CSV table of C-alpha atoms and ligand atoms in Angstrom, one decimal:
chain,number,residue,atom,x,y,z
A,827,MET,CA,-30.2,34.0,10.9
A,828,GLN,CA,-27.3,31.9,10.0
A,829,ARG,CA,-26.2,31.6,6.3
A,830,PRO,CA,-27.9,28.6,5.0
A,831,ILE,CA,-24.9,26.9,3.5
A,832,LYS,CA,-24.0,23.4,5.0
A,833,ALA,CA,-22.0,20.4,4.1
A,834,TYR,CA,-23.8,17.2,5.1
A,835,ILE,CA,-21.5,14.3,5.8
A,836,ASP,CA,-23.2,10.9,5.3
A,837,LEU,CA,-21.2,8.6,7.6
A,838,SER,CA,-23.0,5.5,6.4
A,839,ALA,CA,-21.7,6.4,2.9
A,840,LEU,CA,-18.2,6.3,4.4
A,841,THR,CA,-18.6,2.8,5.8
A,842,HIS,CA,-20.2,1.7,2.5
A,843,ASN,CA,-17.3,3.0,0.5
A,844,LEU,CA,-14.8,1.4,2.9
A,845,SER,CA,-16.5,-2.0,2.2
A,846,ILE,CA,-16.2,-1.3,-1.6
A,847,ALA,CA,-12.4,-0.8,-1.0
A,848,ARG,CA,-12.3,-4.1,0.8
A,849,GLN,CA,-14.1,-5.8,-2.1
A,850,TYR,CA,-11.5,-4.5,-4.4
A,851,ALA,CA,-8.6,-5.5,-2.2
A,852,PRO,CA,-9.8,-8.4,-0.1
A,853,LYS,CA,-6.4,-9.6,0.9
A,854,ALA,CA,-4.8,-6.3,1.8
A,855,LYS,CA,-5.0,-4.2,5.0
A,856,ILE,CA,-6.6,-0.8,4.4
A,857,MET,CA,-4.9,2.4,5.5
A,858,ALA,CA,-7.6,5.0,5.1
A,859,VAL,CA,-6.2,8.3,4.0
A,860,ILE,CA,-7.7,11.1,6.0
A,861,LYS,CA,-5.2,14.0,5.2
A,862,ALA,CA,-6.4,17.5,4.7
A,863,ASN,CA,-9.2,17.2,7.3
A,864,ALA,CA,-10.3,14.0,5.8
A,865,TYR,CA,-10.5,15.6,2.3
A,866,GLY,CA,-12.6,18.3,3.8
A,867,HIS,CA,-15.1,16.0,5.4
A,868,GLY,CA,-14.0,16.6,9.1
A,869,LEU,CA,-11.3,14.5,10.8
A,870,LEU,CA,-12.8,12.8,13.8
A,871,HIS,CA,-16.3,11.8,12.7
A,872,THR,CA,-14.7,10.5,9.5
A,873,ALA,CA,-12.0,8.5,11.3
A,874,HIS,CA,-14.7,7.1,13.7
A,875,ALA,CA,-17.0,6.1,10.8
A,876,LEU,CA,-14.0,4.4,9.2
A,877,ARG,CA,-13.0,2.6,12.4
A,878,ASN,CA,-13.1,-0.8,10.5
A,879,ALA,CA,-10.2,0.3,8.5
A,880,ASP,CA,-6.9,-1.3,9.6
A,881,GLY,CA,-5.0,2.0,9.9
A,882,PHE,CA,-5.1,5.7,9.0
A,883,ALA,CA,-2.7,7.9,7.0
A,884,LEU,CA,-2.3,11.6,7.0
A,885,LEU,CA,0.3,14.3,7.0
A,886,GLU,CA,-0.6,16.7,9.8
A,887,LEU,CA,1.1,15.8,13.1
A,888,GLU,CA,-1.5,17.8,15.1
A,889,ALA,CA,-4.3,16.0,13.5
A,890,ALA,CA,-2.7,12.6,14.2
A,891,ILE,CA,-2.3,13.6,17.9
A,892,CYS,CA,-6.0,14.7,17.9
A,893,LEU,CA,-6.9,11.2,16.7
A,894,ARG,CA,-4.9,9.7,19.6
A,895,ASP,CA,-6.5,12.1,22.1
A,896,ALA,CA,-9.9,10.9,20.8
A,897,GLY,CA,-9.0,7.3,21.7
A,898,ILE,CA,-8.2,6.0,18.2
A,899,ARG,CA,-5.7,3.2,18.6
A,900,HIS,CA,-5.2,2.2,14.9
A,901,PRO,CA,-1.8,2.4,13.3
A,902,ILE,CA,-1.4,6.0,12.1
A,903,LEU,CA,1.1,6.8,9.4
A,904,LEU,CA,2.5,10.3,8.8
A,905,LEU,CA,2.9,10.5,5.0
A,906,GLU,CA,5.6,13.2,5.0
A,907,GLY,CA,7.2,12.0,8.1
A,908,PHE,CA,8.7,14.3,10.7
A,909,PHE,CA,10.5,17.6,10.3
A,910,SER,CA,12.5,18.0,13.5
A,911,THR,CA,13.9,15.8,16.4
A,912,GLN,CA,11.1,17.3,18.6
A,913,GLU,CA,8.5,15.9,16.3
A,914,LEU,CA,10.4,12.6,16.3
A,915,MET,CA,9.9,12.4,20.0
A,916,LEU,CA,6.2,13.0,19.6
A,917,LEU,CA,6.0,10.2,17.2
A,918,GLU,CA,7.1,7.6,19.8
A,919,LYS,CA,5.1,9.3,22.6
A,920,HIS,CA,1.9,8.9,20.5
A,921,LYS,CA,2.8,5.7,18.7
A,922,LEU,CA,2.7,7.2,15.3
A,923,SER,CA,4.3,5.5,12.3
A,924,THR,CA,6.3,7.7,10.0
A,925,VAL,CA,7.4,7.7,6.4
A,926,ILE,CA,11.2,8.1,5.9
A,927,HIS,CA,11.9,9.7,2.5
A,928,HIS,CA,14.9,11.9,3.0
A,929,ASP,CA,18.5,11.9,4.3
A,930,GLU,CA,17.8,14.6,6.8
A,931,GLN,CA,15.3,12.3,8.5
A,932,LEU,CA,17.8,9.5,8.5
A,933,ALA,CA,20.3,11.8,10.2
A,934,MET,CA,17.8,12.8,12.9
A,935,LEU,CA,17.1,9.1,13.5
A,936,THR,CA,20.8,8.3,14.0
A,937,GLY,CA,21.6,8.6,17.6
A,938,CYS,CA,18.1,9.5,18.7
A,939,LYS,CA,17.1,7.8,22.0
A,940,LEU,CA,13.9,6.1,20.7
A,941,GLN,CA,13.3,2.4,20.6
A,942,ALA,CA,9.9,1.5,19.1
A,943,LEU,CA,9.5,3.4,15.9
A,944,SER,CA,7.5,2.0,13.1
A,945,ILE,CA,8.7,3.3,9.8
A,946,PHE,CA,7.8,3.1,6.1
A,947,ILE,CA,10.7,3.7,3.8
A,948,LYS,CA,9.4,5.5,0.8
A,949,ILE,CA,11.1,4.8,-2.5
A,950,ASN,CA,11.0,7.2,-5.4
A,951,THR,CA,10.1,4.9,-8.3
A,952,GLY,CA,9.5,7.6,-10.8
A,953,MET,CA,7.0,10.2,-9.5
A,954,ASN,CA,9.8,12.3,-8.3
A,955,ARG,CA,7.9,13.9,-5.4
A,956,LEU,CA,9.0,12.1,-2.2
A,957,GLY,CA,11.2,9.1,-1.7
A,958,ILE,CA,14.8,7.9,-1.7
A,959,ALA,CA,16.3,6.9,-5.0
A,960,PRO,CA,16.2,3.1,-5.7
A,961,GLU,CA,20.0,3.0,-6.0
A,962,ARG,CA,20.3,4.2,-2.5
A,963,PHE,CA,17.7,1.9,-1.0
A,964,PRO,CA,20.1,-1.0,-0.1
A,965,ALA,CA,22.3,1.3,2.0
A,966,VAL,CA,19.3,3.0,3.6
A,967,ILE,CA,17.7,-0.3,4.6
A,968,GLU,CA,20.9,-1.6,6.0
A,969,GLN,CA,21.4,1.6,8.1
A,970,LEU,CA,17.8,1.5,9.4
A,971,SER,CA,17.8,-2.2,10.1
A,972,SER,CA,20.7,-1.8,12.5
A,973,ASN,CA,19.2,1.4,14.1
A,974,PRO,CA,18.0,0.5,17.6
A,975,ALA,CA,15.3,3.2,17.4
A,976,VAL,CA,13.5,1.4,14.7
A,977,SER,CA,11.4,-1.6,15.7
A,978,ARG,CA,9.4,-2.2,12.5
A,979,ILE,CA,10.1,-1.4,8.8
A,980,SER,CA,7.7,-1.4,5.9
A,981,LEU,CA,8.2,-0.3,2.3
A,982,MET,CA,6.2,2.1,0.2
A,983,THR,CA,6.0,4.0,-3.0
A,984,HIS,CA,3.4,6.2,-4.7
A,985,PHE,CA,2.1,6.1,-8.3
A,986,ALA,CA,1.9,9.2,-10.5
A,987,THR,CA,-0.3,7.7,-13.2
A,988,ALA,CA,-2.4,4.9,-11.7
A,989,ASP,CA,-5.4,7.1,-12.6
A,990,GLY,CA,-4.3,7.4,-16.3
A,991,ILE,CA,-4.8,5.2,-19.3
A,992,PRO,CA,-5.1,1.6,-18.1
A,993,ASN,CA,-1.8,-0.2,-18.0
A,994,ASN,CA,0.1,2.9,-19.0
A,995,ALA,CA,3.9,2.4,-19.3
A,996,ARG,CA,4.7,4.8,-16.5
A,997,PHE,CA,2.6,2.9,-14.0
A,998,ARG,CA,4.1,-0.4,-15.2
A,999,GLY,CA,7.6,1.2,-14.9
A,1000,GLN,CA,7.1,2.3,-11.4
A,1001,LEU,CA,5.8,-1.0,-10.3
A,1002,GLN,CA,8.8,-2.7,-11.9
A,1003,VAL,CA,11.4,-0.3,-10.3
A,1004,PHE,CA,9.7,-1.0,-6.9
A,1005,ASP,CA,9.8,-4.8,-7.4
A,1006,GLN,CA,13.4,-4.8,-8.5
A,1007,ALA,CA,14.6,-2.5,-5.7
A,1008,THR,CA,12.8,-4.6,-3.0
A,1009,ARG,CA,13.3,-8.0,-4.4
A,1010,ALA,CA,14.3,-10.6,-1.8
A,1011,ILE,CA,13.4,-8.2,1.0
A,1012,PRO,CA,10.4,-9.8,2.9
A,1013,LEU,CA,9.0,-6.7,4.4
A,1014,PRO,CA,5.4,-5.4,4.3
A,1015,CYS,CA,4.7,-3.1,1.3
A,1016,SER,CA,2.2,-0.4,0.6
A,1017,LEU,CA,1.8,1.0,-3.0
A,1018,ALA,CA,-1.8,1.5,-4.1
A,1019,ASN,CA,-3.9,4.7,-3.9
A,1020,SER,CA,-7.6,4.6,-4.8
A,1021,ALA,CA,-6.9,4.3,-8.5
A,1022,ALA,CA,-4.5,1.4,-8.1
A,1023,THR,CA,-6.8,-0.2,-5.4
A,1024,ILE,CA,-9.6,-0.2,-8.0
A,1025,ARG,CA,-7.6,-1.0,-11.1
A,1026,TYR,CA,-4.4,-2.9,-10.2
A,1027,PRO,CA,-4.7,-5.9,-7.9
A,1028,GLU,CA,-1.1,-6.7,-8.6
A,1029,ALA,CA,-0.3,-3.5,-6.7
A,1030,HIS,CA,-2.4,-4.3,-3.6
A,1031,ARG,CA,0.3,-6.0,-1.6
A,1032,ASP,CA,0.1,-5.7,2.2
A,1033,TRP,CA,-1.5,-2.3,2.7
A,1034,VAL,CA,-3.6,-0.3,0.3
A,1035,ARG,CA,-3.9,3.5,0.8
A,1036,PRO,CA,-7.2,4.6,-0.6
A,1037,GLY,CA,-8.3,8.2,0.0
A,1038,LEU,CA,-10.6,9.7,-2.5
A,1039,MET,CA,-12.7,6.6,-3.2
A,1040,LEU,CA,-13.7,6.4,0.5
A,1041,TYR,CA,-15.3,9.8,0.0
A,1042,GLY,CA,-17.4,8.4,-2.9
A,1043,ALA,CA,-15.6,10.1,-5.8
A,1044,SER,CA,-13.8,8.5,-8.7
A,1045,PRO,CA,-10.1,8.9,-9.1
A,1046,PHE,CA,-10.5,8.4,-12.8
A,1047,ALA,CA,-11.6,11.5,-14.9
A,1048,THR,CA,-13.5,9.1,-17.2
A,1049,HIS,CA,-15.9,7.9,-14.4
A,1050,THR,CA,-17.9,9.0,-11.5
A,1051,GLY,CA,-18.0,7.2,-8.1
A,1052,ALA,CA,-21.3,5.6,-8.9
A,1053,ASP,CA,-19.6,3.6,-11.7
A,1054,PHE,CA,-17.8,1.8,-8.9
A,1055,ASN,CA,-20.8,1.6,-6.6
A,1056,LEU,CA,-19.4,4.3,-4.4
A,1057,LYS,CA,-21.7,6.7,-2.6
A,1058,PRO,CA,-21.0,10.5,-2.3
A,1059,VAL,CA,-20.2,11.3,1.3
A,1060,MET,CA,-20.3,15.1,1.2
A,1061,SER,CA,-23.4,17.0,0.0
A,1062,LEU,CA,-22.8,20.8,-0.2
A,1063,THR,CA,-26.2,22.5,0.2
A,1064,SER,CA,-27.6,26.0,0.6
A,1065,ARG,CA,-30.7,27.9,-0.3
A,1066,ILE,CA,-32.1,30.5,-2.7
A,1067,ILE,CA,-31.9,33.8,-0.8
A,1068,ALA,CA,-33.3,36.1,-3.5
A,1069,THR,CA,-34.9,35.9,-7.0
A,1070,HIS,CA,-35.0,38.4,-9.8
A,1071,SER,CA,-36.9,38.8,-13.1
A,1072,LEU,CA,-34.6,39.8,-15.9
A,1073,LYS,CA,-35.3,41.5,-19.2
A,1074,ARG,CA,-33.4,40.7,-22.3
A,1075,GLY,CA,-30.0,42.5,-22.1
A,1076,ASP,CA,-29.9,42.6,-18.3
A,1077,ILE,CA,-26.6,41.3,-16.8
A,1078,VAL,CA,-25.9,39.0,-13.8
A,1079,GLY,CA,-23.2,39.5,-11.3
A,1080,TYR,CA,-19.6,41.0,-11.7
A,1081,SER,CA,-18.2,42.0,-15.0
A,1082,GLY,CA,-21.5,41.7,-16.8
A,1083,ASN,CA,-20.2,38.8,-18.8
A,1084,PHE,CA,-23.5,37.1,-18.6
A,1085,GLN,CA,-26.4,38.9,-20.4
A,1086,ALA,CA,-29.9,37.6,-20.5
A,1087,ASP,CA,-30.8,36.9,-24.2
A,1088,ARG,CA,-34.5,36.7,-23.3
A,1089,PRO,CA,-36.7,37.3,-20.3
A,1090,MET,CA,-35.3,35.1,-17.5
A,1091,ARG,CA,-35.9,34.4,-13.9
A,1092,ILE,CA,-32.8,33.9,-11.6
A,1093,GLY,CA,-32.1,32.9,-8.0
A,1094,ILE,CA,-29.3,33.9,-5.8
A,1095,VAL,CA,-27.7,31.2,-3.8
A,1096,ALA,CA,-25.8,31.6,-0.6
A,1097,CYS,CA,-22.6,30.0,-1.7
A,1098,GLY,CA,-19.4,31.5,-3.2
A,1099,TYR,CA,-15.8,30.9,-3.8
A,1100,ALA,CA,-15.0,31.8,-0.1
A,1101,ASP,CA,-17.0,28.7,0.7
A,1102,GLY,CA,-15.0,26.5,-1.6
A,1103,TYR,CA,-17.2,26.6,-4.7
A,1104,PRO,CA,-14.9,27.0,-7.7
A,1105,ARG,CA,-14.7,30.6,-9.0
A,1106,HIS,CA,-14.0,29.3,-12.4
A,1107,ALA,CA,-17.2,27.3,-12.7
A,1108,PRO,CA,-18.7,28.6,-16.0
A,1109,THR,CA,-22.2,29.5,-16.9
A,1110,GLY,CA,-24.0,26.2,-17.5
A,1111,THR,CA,-22.4,24.3,-14.6
A,1112,PRO,CA,-25.1,22.0,-13.1
A,1113,VAL,CA,-26.8,22.9,-9.9
A,1114,LEU,CA,-29.8,21.3,-8.3
A,1115,VAL,CA,-32.6,23.5,-7.1
A,1116,ASP,CA,-35.3,21.7,-5.1
A,1117,ASN,CA,-33.8,18.5,-6.7
A,1118,GLN,CA,-34.4,19.7,-10.2
A,1119,LYS,CA,-31.6,20.4,-12.7
A,1120,SER,CA,-30.7,24.0,-13.1
A,1121,ARG,CA,-27.5,25.8,-14.1
A,1122,LEU,CA,-25.1,28.4,-12.9
A,1123,VAL,CA,-25.3,31.8,-14.6
A,1124,GLY,CA,-22.7,34.6,-14.5
A,1125,LYS,CA,-19.6,34.7,-12.4
A,1126,VAL,CA,-19.3,33.1,-9.0
A,1127,SER,CA,-18.7,35.8,-6.4
A,1128,MET,CA,-17.2,35.5,-3.0
A,1129,ASP,CA,-20.4,34.7,-1.1
A,1130,MET,CA,-23.0,34.1,-3.7
A,1131,LEU,CA,-23.8,32.7,-7.1
A,1132,ALA,CA,-26.7,32.9,-9.4
A,1133,VAL,CA,-28.8,30.0,-10.9
A,1134,ASP,CA,-31.3,30.0,-13.8
A,1135,LEU,CA,-34.9,29.6,-12.6
A,1136,THR,CA,-36.5,30.3,-16.0
A,1137,GLU,CA,-37.7,26.7,-16.3
A,1138,LEU,CA,-38.6,26.5,-12.6
A,1139,PRO,CA,-40.9,29.5,-12.4
A,1140,ASP,CA,-42.5,28.4,-9.1
A,1141,THR,CA,-39.3,28.1,-7.1
A,1142,PRO,CA,-39.6,30.3,-4.1
A,1143,ILE,CA,-37.0,31.9,-1.9
A,1144,ASN,CA,-35.6,29.5,0.6
A,1145,SER,CA,-35.7,26.6,-1.9
A,1146,PRO,CA,-33.0,24.1,-1.1
A,1147,VAL,CA,-30.0,24.0,-3.4
A,1148,THR,CA,-27.4,21.2,-3.9
A,1149,LEU,CA,-24.1,22.4,-5.2
A,1150,TRP,CA,-22.7,18.9,-5.3
A,1151,GLY,CA,-23.2,15.5,-3.6
A,1152,ASN,CA,-26.3,13.4,-3.5
A,1153,GLY,CA,-27.8,13.6,-6.9
A,1154,LEU,CA,-25.1,15.8,-8.4
A,1155,PRO,CA,-21.6,14.1,-8.5
A,1156,VAL,CA,-18.8,16.5,-7.4
A,1157,GLU,CA,-17.0,15.0,-10.4
A,1158,ASP,CA,-19.4,16.9,-12.7
A,1159,ILE,CA,-18.7,20.3,-11.0
A,1160,ALA,CA,-14.9,19.5,-11.1
A,1161,HIS,CA,-15.1,18.6,-14.8
A,1162,ALA,CA,-17.1,21.8,-15.6
A,1163,SER,CA,-14.6,23.9,-13.7
A,1164,ASP,CA,-11.5,22.3,-15.1
A,1165,THR,CA,-10.3,20.9,-11.8
A,1166,ILE,CA,-10.6,17.6,-9.9
A,1167,SER,CA,-12.9,16.5,-7.1
A,1168,TYR,CA,-9.9,16.2,-4.8
A,1169,GLU,CA,-9.5,19.9,-4.9
A,1170,LEU,CA,-13.1,20.8,-4.5
A,1171,LEU,CA,-13.6,18.5,-1.5
A,1172,SER,CA,-10.4,19.3,0.3
A,1173,ALA,CA,-10.7,23.1,-0.3
A,1174,LEU,CA,-14.1,23.3,1.3
A,1175,SER,CA,-13.9,26.4,3.4
A,1176,THR,CA,-13.8,26.3,7.3
A,1177,ARG,CA,-16.7,28.7,7.3
A,1178,VAL,CA,-19.0,25.9,5.9
A,1179,GLN,CA,-20.6,24.1,8.8
A,1180,LEU,CA,-20.2,20.3,8.6
A,1181,ASP,CA,-23.3,18.3,9.8
A,1182,THR,CA,-23.1,14.6,10.1
A,1183,LEU,CA,-26.0,12.5,8.9
A,1184,LYS,CA,-25.8,9.5,11.1
A,1185,GLU,CA,-26.0,10.5,14.8
A,1186,ASP,CA,-24.9,7.2,16.3
A,1187,ALA,CA,-21.5,7.2,14.7
A,1188,GLN,CA,-20.3,10.3,16.4
A,1189,SER,CA,-21.9,10.2,19.9
A,1190,SER,CA,-18.6,9.6,21.7
A,1191,LEU,CA,-16.5,12.2,20.0
A,1192,PRO,CA,-15.5,15.4,21.7
A,1193,ARG,CA,-17.4,18.3,20.1
A,1194,ALA,CA,-14.4,20.6,19.8
A,1195,CYS,CA,-12.6,18.2,17.5
A,1196,LEU,CA,-15.5,17.4,15.2
A,1197,GLU,CA,-14.9,20.2,12.8
A,1198,SER,CA,-11.2,20.5,13.6
A,1199,LYS,CA,-9.7,22.2,10.5
B,579,PLP,C1,-3.1,11.2,-0.8
B,579,PLP,C2,-2.4,10.0,-0.8
B,579,PLP,C3,-3.0,8.8,-1.0
B,579,PLP,C4,-4.4,8.6,-1.3
B,579,PLP,O1,-4.6,9.0,-2.7
B,579,PLP,P1,-6.1,8.8,-3.3
B,579,PLP,O2,-5.9,9.1,-4.8
B,579,PLP,O3,-7.0,9.9,-2.7
B,579,PLP,O4,-6.6,7.5,-3.1
B,579,PLP,C5,-2.2,7.7,-0.9
B,579,PLP,N1,-0.8,7.7,-0.7
B,579,PLP,C6,-0.2,8.9,-0.5
B,579,PLP,C7,1.2,8.9,-0.3
B,579,PLP,C8,-0.9,10.1,-0.6
B,579,PLP,O5,-0.3,11.3,-0.4
């Protein structure tokens, strides 16, 4: 028998969340961010469910080509750009747009024999991750405007703190640096991640780039997706594969850190950190057993974890368990484990089978690419 762990991907929740992003940014085009295997949700069925987006953004060239091979014709932006002249050739061949953020990319573009490249110049407005310095922007845009390889130029930046305190000074500062650098340059702009899409209409501009919100989770630590009418897309589920009765003083799992302080009943769930469940989730982290609230007890091991069934005495072996998703926001698990939902979703292990919930949305997709990871 197969291990009972599965991640259900609710494709109708994806389309719902896309419509929420549209409500927040009605005038902008939406570039749906589907990097990291669509934040762990599976690339192709996610892209297909999000086909009403105006474009897609990701980092992985192979995944971008996989989208083209599956017949997806939307604009596709590579968020880190290209790393070699060979890759540059592939961009034109597959009509992929690219971010330009570094002098080495500029050098590769100079003298290349391409002619229809769509580029997004990324400006470092303060996050200090990727992007050219604002002072260098005038020279860079002049150089690229006169490069015959480039047929379309857009401008972008990325916010470090759009998910922080509302109207924080760093966010305001980045917006101001961008506006000053690009003043009087009438080119399409893209600034907003999910947090800025939800919170800052003034940052919407021509293209918004929501990622996390499309998967139904909140980019703000202070909220869950439901607060913005978002629906969770992934439900990580498994089953109870063993139960035990404990006496006071018995331990559960590795290290014996957890000791029963009274007679208890526990269940063993087929889900561990090698599936992507956070190893640091502490005793007390919420788990749903047969749709009822339970809690994690003891240390999470590689393939299994234990839940408290003392208050659910009739729960038999094989009872369904929800680790996160429908009825249990992934934000709650992230919060308990001192991490963020981005990490939990995108770190879902390849050994967890992804099952889509709406059949019609995936019927035309090649099977081999469905769980491409
Ligand atoms: C990941 C990413 C996004 C999406 O961010 P979310 O917070 O998931 O909405 C947007 N832009 C860039 C450049 C990214 O790397």
